[in-house]
Coordinates of C-alpha atoms in Angstrom, one line a residue:
M106 CA -228.8 62.5 80.1
T107 CA -226.6 61.9 83.2
R108 CA -223.5 61.8 81.1
R109 CA -224.5 65.0 79.3
L110 CA -225.1 66.8 82.6
G111 CA -221.7 65.6 83.8
D112 CA -219.9 66.6 80.7
V113 CA -221.5 70.1 80.5
A114 CA -221.0 70.7 84.2
K115 CA -217.3 69.8 83.9
K116 CA -216.9 72.1 80.9
V117 CA -218.4 75.2 82.6
G118 CA -217.2 74.4 86.1
M119 CA -220.6 74.3 87.6
S120 CA -222.7 71.7 89.5
E121 CA -224.9 69.3 87.6
A122 CA -227.9 70.7 89.5
T123 CA -227.2 74.2 88.0
V124 CA -226.8 72.7 84.5
S125 CA -230.1 70.8 85.0
R126 CA -231.9 74.0 86.0
V127 CA -230.8 75.7 82.8
L128 CA -231.8 72.7 80.5
N129 CA -235.2 72.4 82.2
G130 CA -235.9 76.2 82.0
K131 CA -236.1 76.6 85.8
P132 CA -235.9 80.1 87.4
G133 CA -233.1 81.3 89.6
V134 CA -230.3 81.1 87.0
S135 CA -228.4 84.1 85.8
E136 CA -228.2 85.0 82.1
A137 CA -224.5 84.5 82.1
T138 CA -224.8 81.0 83.5
R139 CA -227.5 80.2 81.0
E140 CA -225.4 81.3 78.1
A141 CA -222.3 79.4 79.4
V142 CA -224.3 76.2 79.7
L143 CA -225.8 76.5 76.2
T144 CA -222.5 77.3 74.7
A145 CA -221.0 74.3 76.3
L146 CA -223.8 72.1 74.9
D147 CA -223.0 73.4 71.4
V148 CA -219.2 73.0 71.8
L149 CA -219.6 69.4 73.1
G150 CA -222.0 68.5 70.2
Y151 CA -225.1 67.9 72.3
E152 CA -228.5 68.9 71.0
R153 CA -230.2 71.7 72.9
P154 CA -233.6 70.9 74.4
T155 CA -236.4 71.8 72.0
R156 CA -237.5 74.8 74.0
L157 CA -234.0 76.3 73.8
R158 CA -233.3 75.8 70.1
G159 CA -234.7 79.1 69.0
D160 CA -231.8 81.0 70.6
R161 CA -228.6 81.5 68.8
A162 CA -225.5 79.9 70.3
R163 CA -222.6 82.1 71.2
L164 CA -220.6 80.2 68.6
V165 CA -219.1 81.6 65.4
G166 CA -218.0 79.4 62.5
L167 CA -214.5 80.1 61.2
V168 CA -214.2 78.4 57.8
L169 CA -210.7 78.0 56.3
P170 CA -209.5 76.2 53.3
E171 CA -206.5 74.5 55.0
L172 CA -204.0 74.7 57.9
Q173 CA -200.8 73.8 56.0
N174 CA -200.4 77.4 54.9
P175 CA -199.3 79.1 58.1
I176 CA -201.2 82.3 57.2
F177 CA -204.5 80.5 58.0
P178 CA -203.6 79.3 61.6
A179 CA -202.3 82.9 62.2
F180 CA -205.6 84.3 61.0
A181 CA -207.6 81.8 63.1
E182 CA -205.6 82.8 66.2
V183 CA -206.4 86.5 65.7
V184 CA -210.1 85.9 65.0
G185 CA -210.5 83.4 67.8
G186 CA -208.9 85.8 70.3
A187 CA -211.0 88.7 69.2
L188 CA -214.2 86.6 69.4
A189 CA -213.3 85.4 72.9
Q190 CA -213.0 89.0 74.1
Q191 CA -216.6 89.4 72.9
G192 CA -217.8 86.3 74.7
F193 CA -218.0 84.1 71.6
T194 CA -216.4 80.7 70.9
S195 CA -215.0 80.0 67.4
V196 CA -215.7 76.7 65.7
L197 CA -212.9 75.9 63.3
C198 CA -214.0 74.3 60.0
T199 CA -211.2 73.2 57.7
R200 CA -212.0 71.8 54.2
T201 CA -210.2 68.6 53.2
V202 CA -209.9 67.0 49.8
G203 CA -212.5 64.3 49.5
G204 CA -213.8 65.2 53.0
V205 CA -216.2 67.7 54.4
S206 CA -217.0 70.5 51.9
E207 CA -217.6 74.1 52.6
A208 CA -221.3 73.7 51.8
D209 CA -221.4 70.8 54.3
Y210 CA -219.8 73.0 57.0
V211 CA -222.5 75.7 56.3
S212 CA -225.2 73.1 56.9
L213 CA -223.5 71.9 60.0
L214 CA -223.1 75.4 61.4
L215 CA -226.7 76.3 60.7
S216 CA -227.9 73.2 62.5
Q217 CA -225.8 74.3 65.5
Q218 CA -227.6 77.6 65.6
V219 CA -224.3 79.6 65.3
S220 CA -224.4 83.4 65.7
G221 CA -222.4 84.0 62.6
V222 CA -219.7 82.8 60.2
V223 CA -216.3 84.2 59.1
F224 CA -214.9 82.8 55.9
A225 CA -211.3 83.1 54.8
G226 CA -210.0 81.8 51.4
G227 CA -213.4 80.2 50.6
H228 CA -215.2 79.4 47.4
Y229 CA -216.5 82.9 47.3
A230 CA -213.1 83.9 45.8
Q231 CA -213.4 81.5 42.9
A232 CA -215.6 82.7 40.0
D233 CA -216.2 79.1 38.7
A234 CA -217.1 77.5 42.1
S235 CA -220.5 76.8 43.5
H236 CA -221.9 79.7 45.6
E237 CA -225.3 78.3 46.5
H238 CA -224.4 77.8 50.2
Y239 CA -223.7 81.5 50.5
G240 CA -227.2 82.2 49.2
L241 CA -228.5 80.0 52.0
L242 CA -226.7 82.1 54.6
Y243 CA -228.0 85.3 53.0
E244 CA -231.6 84.0 53.0
R245 CA -231.3 83.1 56.7
R246 CA -229.9 86.6 57.4
L247 CA -227.0 84.9 59.3
P248 CA -224.2 87.4 60.1
T249 CA -221.4 86.6 57.7
V250 CA -218.0 88.2 56.8
L251 CA -215.7 87.3 53.9
V252 CA -212.0 87.8 54.1
N253 CA -210.3 88.8 50.9
A254 CA -211.8 89.5 47.5
A255 CA -215.0 87.8 46.5
V256 CA -217.1 87.4 43.4
E257 CA -219.7 90.1 43.0
H258 CA -223.3 90.2 44.4
L259 CA -222.9 87.8 47.4
G260 CA -224.2 90.6 49.6
F261 CA -221.8 90.2 52.6
P262 CA -219.3 92.7 54.0
Q263 CA -215.6 91.9 53.1
V264 CA -212.3 92.6 54.7
S265 CA -209.5 92.5 52.1
A266 CA -205.8 93.2 51.6
D267 CA -205.5 95.5 48.6
D268 CA -204.4 93.2 45.8
V269 CA -203.7 96.2 43.5
V270 CA -201.2 97.7 46.0
A271 CA -199.6 94.3 46.7
A272 CA -198.9 93.6 43.0
E273 CA -197.6 97.2 42.3
I274 CA -195.2 97.3 45.2
A275 CA -193.8 93.8 44.6
L276 CA -193.2 94.5 40.9
G277 CA -192.0 98.0 41.7
H278 CA -189.4 96.5 44.1
L279 CA -188.0 94.2 41.4
R280 CA -188.0 97.0 38.8
S281 CA -186.0 99.2 41.2
L282 CA -183.4 96.4 41.3
G283 CA -183.0 96.5 37.6
H284 CA -185.2 93.5 36.7
E285 CA -187.0 93.8 33.4
R286 CA -187.9 90.2 32.7
V287 CA -190.2 89.5 35.6
G288 CA -192.7 86.6 35.8
L289 CA -195.8 86.2 37.9
V290 CA -197.0 83.0 39.6
L291 CA -200.6 83.5 40.5
G292 CA -203.5 81.3 41.8
P293 CA -206.1 79.7 39.6
R294 CA -207.5 81.7 36.7
D295 CA -210.9 82.1 38.3
H296 CA -209.4 83.3 41.6
V297 CA -210.5 86.9 42.2
P298 CA -207.5 88.1 44.2
S299 CA -205.2 86.7 41.5
R300 CA -207.2 88.4 38.8
R301 CA -206.9 91.7 40.7
K302 CA -203.2 91.3 41.0
L303 CA -202.8 90.5 37.3
A304 CA -205.0 93.4 36.3
A305 CA -203.0 95.8 38.4
V306 CA -199.7 95.1 36.5
A307 CA -201.0 93.7 33.2
G308 CA -199.5 96.4 31.1
Q309 CA -196.1 96.0 32.8
V310 CA -195.6 92.2 32.5
D311 CA -195.2 90.1 29.4
P312 CA -198.4 87.9 29.2
A313 CA -196.0 85.0 28.3
L314 CA -194.5 85.3 31.7
V315 CA -197.7 84.8 33.7
E316 CA -198.3 81.4 35.2
H317 CA -201.3 80.1 37.1
S318 CA -201.2 77.4 39.8
M319 CA -202.9 75.8 42.7
Y320 CA -201.8 77.4 46.0
S321 CA -199.1 74.9 47.1
L322 CA -195.4 74.4 47.3
E323 CA -195.5 71.9 44.4
G324 CA -197.7 74.2 42.3
G325 CA -195.2 77.1 42.8
H326 CA -192.3 74.8 41.9
A327 CA -193.9 73.7 38.6
A328 CA -195.0 77.2 37.6
A329 CA -191.7 78.8 38.4
A330 CA -189.7 76.1 36.6
R331 CA -191.5 77.1 33.4
L332 CA -190.7 80.8 34.0
V333 CA -187.0 80.0 34.8
A334 CA -186.8 78.2 31.5
R335 CA -188.1 81.3 29.8
G336 CA -185.2 83.4 31.2
V337 CA -186.9 85.5 33.9
T338 CA -184.6 87.2 36.5
G339 CA -187.4 87.9 39.0
I340 CA -190.6 86.2 40.1
V341 CA -193.6 87.7 41.9
C342 CA -195.7 85.1 43.7
A343 CA -199.3 85.3 45.0
S344 CA -198.4 83.5 48.3
D345 CA -195.4 82.6 50.4
M346 CA -196.0 78.9 49.7
L347 CA -195.8 79.5 45.9
A348 CA -192.7 81.6 46.5
L349 CA -191.0 78.8 48.4
G350 CA -191.8 76.5 45.6
A351 CA -190.3 79.0 43.2
V352 CA -187.0 79.1 45.2
R353 CA -186.9 75.4 45.0
A354 CA -187.4 75.5 41.2
V355 CA -184.6 78.0 40.8
R356 CA -182.2 75.8 42.7
R357 CA -183.3 72.7 40.8
A358 CA -182.4 74.5 37.6
G359 CA -178.8 75.0 38.9
L360 CA -179.3 78.6 39.7
S361 CA -179.4 80.6 43.0
V362 CA -181.7 83.0 44.7
P363 CA -181.2 86.0 44.5
A364 CA -178.0 86.0 42.5
D365 CA -179.7 84.6 39.4
V366 CA -183.4 85.0 40.1
S367 CA -185.1 87.1 42.7
V368 CA -188.3 85.9 44.3
V369 CA -191.1 87.9 46.1
G370 CA -193.9 86.2 48.1
F371 CA -197.2 87.4 49.5
D372 CA -198.6 87.0 53.1
D373 CA -195.5 87.2 55.3
S374 CA -196.6 84.0 57.0
A375 CA -194.8 82.5 60.0
L376 CA -191.1 81.7 59.6
M377 CA -190.6 83.5 56.3
N378 CA -187.7 85.3 58.0
C379 CA -186.1 81.9 58.7
T380 CA -186.1 80.4 55.3
D381 CA -183.0 80.1 53.1
P382 CA -182.7 82.8 52.0
P383 CA -185.2 84.8 54.2
L384 CA -188.1 85.6 51.9
T385 CA -188.9 89.1 50.6
T386 CA -192.7 89.3 50.7
V387 CA -195.7 91.5 50.8
R388 CA -197.2 91.4 54.3
Q389 CA -201.0 91.1 54.8
P390 CA -202.0 93.0 57.9
I391 CA -203.6 89.9 59.4
D392 CA -204.1 91.3 62.9
A393 CA -205.9 94.4 61.7
M394 CA -207.9 92.5 59.1
G395 CA -208.9 89.8 61.6
R396 CA -210.1 92.3 64.2
A397 CA -212.0 94.2 61.6
A398 CA -213.8 91.1 60.4
V399 CA -214.9 90.3 64.0
D400 CA -216.0 93.9 64.5
L401 CA -218.2 93.7 61.4
L402 CA -219.6 90.3 62.5
I403 CA -220.4 91.5 66.0
A404 CA -222.1 94.6 64.5
Q405 CA -224.4 92.3 62.5
I406 CA -225.1 90.1 65.5
D407 CA -226.1 93.2 67.4
K408 CA -228.6 94.0 64.7
H409 CA -226.7 97.1 63.3
V410 CA -226.9 97.8 59.6
V411 CA -223.6 96.8 58.0
P412 CA -223.3 97.7 54.3
A413 CA -222.1 94.9 52.0
D414 CA -218.9 96.9 51.2
E415 CA -215.3 95.9 51.0
L416 CA -212.9 97.3 53.6
L417 CA -209.4 97.5 52.0
F418 CA -206.2 97.3 54.0
D419 CA -202.9 98.3 52.5
P420 CA -200.2 95.5 52.5
E421 CA -196.6 96.3 53.2
L422 CA -193.4 95.2 51.4
V423 CA -190.9 93.4 53.7
V424 CA -187.5 93.2 52.1
R425 CA -185.3 90.3 53.0
A426 CA -182.6 88.3 51.2
S427 CA -184.5 86.6 48.4
T428 CA -184.3 89.7 46.2
G429 CA -181.2 91.5 44.9
R430 CA -180.0 93.6 41.9
V431 CA -180.2 91.9 38.6
R432 CA -176.9 90.3 37.6
G433 CA -174.6 92.7 35.7
S434 CA -176.3 95.9 37.0
S435 CA -174.6 98.3 39.5

């Protein structure tokens, strides 16, 4: 108990006596002080006293699939900053292969009495994945927001980049440069955003030039290598990481980007303007989407009625040096 008092007091910059008054439910403590102490307890991993466990902590779970893809740290920064402005602390939960699962994180967050959860790139976007833990959140009426397209009937509000617009402007860009034999490198077949992108351009792309892959540099390399062998002159990828893998595949085939094969990514994650060549990509409006997700979450926390609708944001084509006119055209 003494160590706990000391740790919490140090965390919030208050005396141990003040912390003790909060934990023992004594009068003479402001609501702001009480909330600060309880939040510090949660952040430090200490259990709340039994009498205080009924209150929601001013913590919000932020569940991400990984941190290697720079788009996810960028999103975490936006959401964390927006939550801090509202007086909440984000708890970052990152899935690892063979480690803590998304369902495990949901159980952990519920046990910590969090005020809500924001998911980005979760199992909700995979049709064949387990969705039972989302049902648990729905049953508990815990404020929840999903970022980017989800399977149907989960019952939560969503904030998404418009996959239809993204696919159309990427393919349209390559068509305007004279590319007719264009391939697609998408995520797994059950991935909802990838399905949407494919549906948007299905009649304009040869089905034999569509490849599915895990979202990784290696996956992009393998998928793009197969497309290059089939003679594509342009490749549209569902993420920047896939696109960087595609650039590597083109070079391993003894070709160059964009002289022989043009490559378009998706996300416009950090440093894509510093790659060789700088990557043409479709930018997700991460700042606007992150702030919208927090606004929807806070509205739920404040007991406002928030429809389980999808808020769509238009992506933007960012043209750099990885795309050029098809060889032989003027």
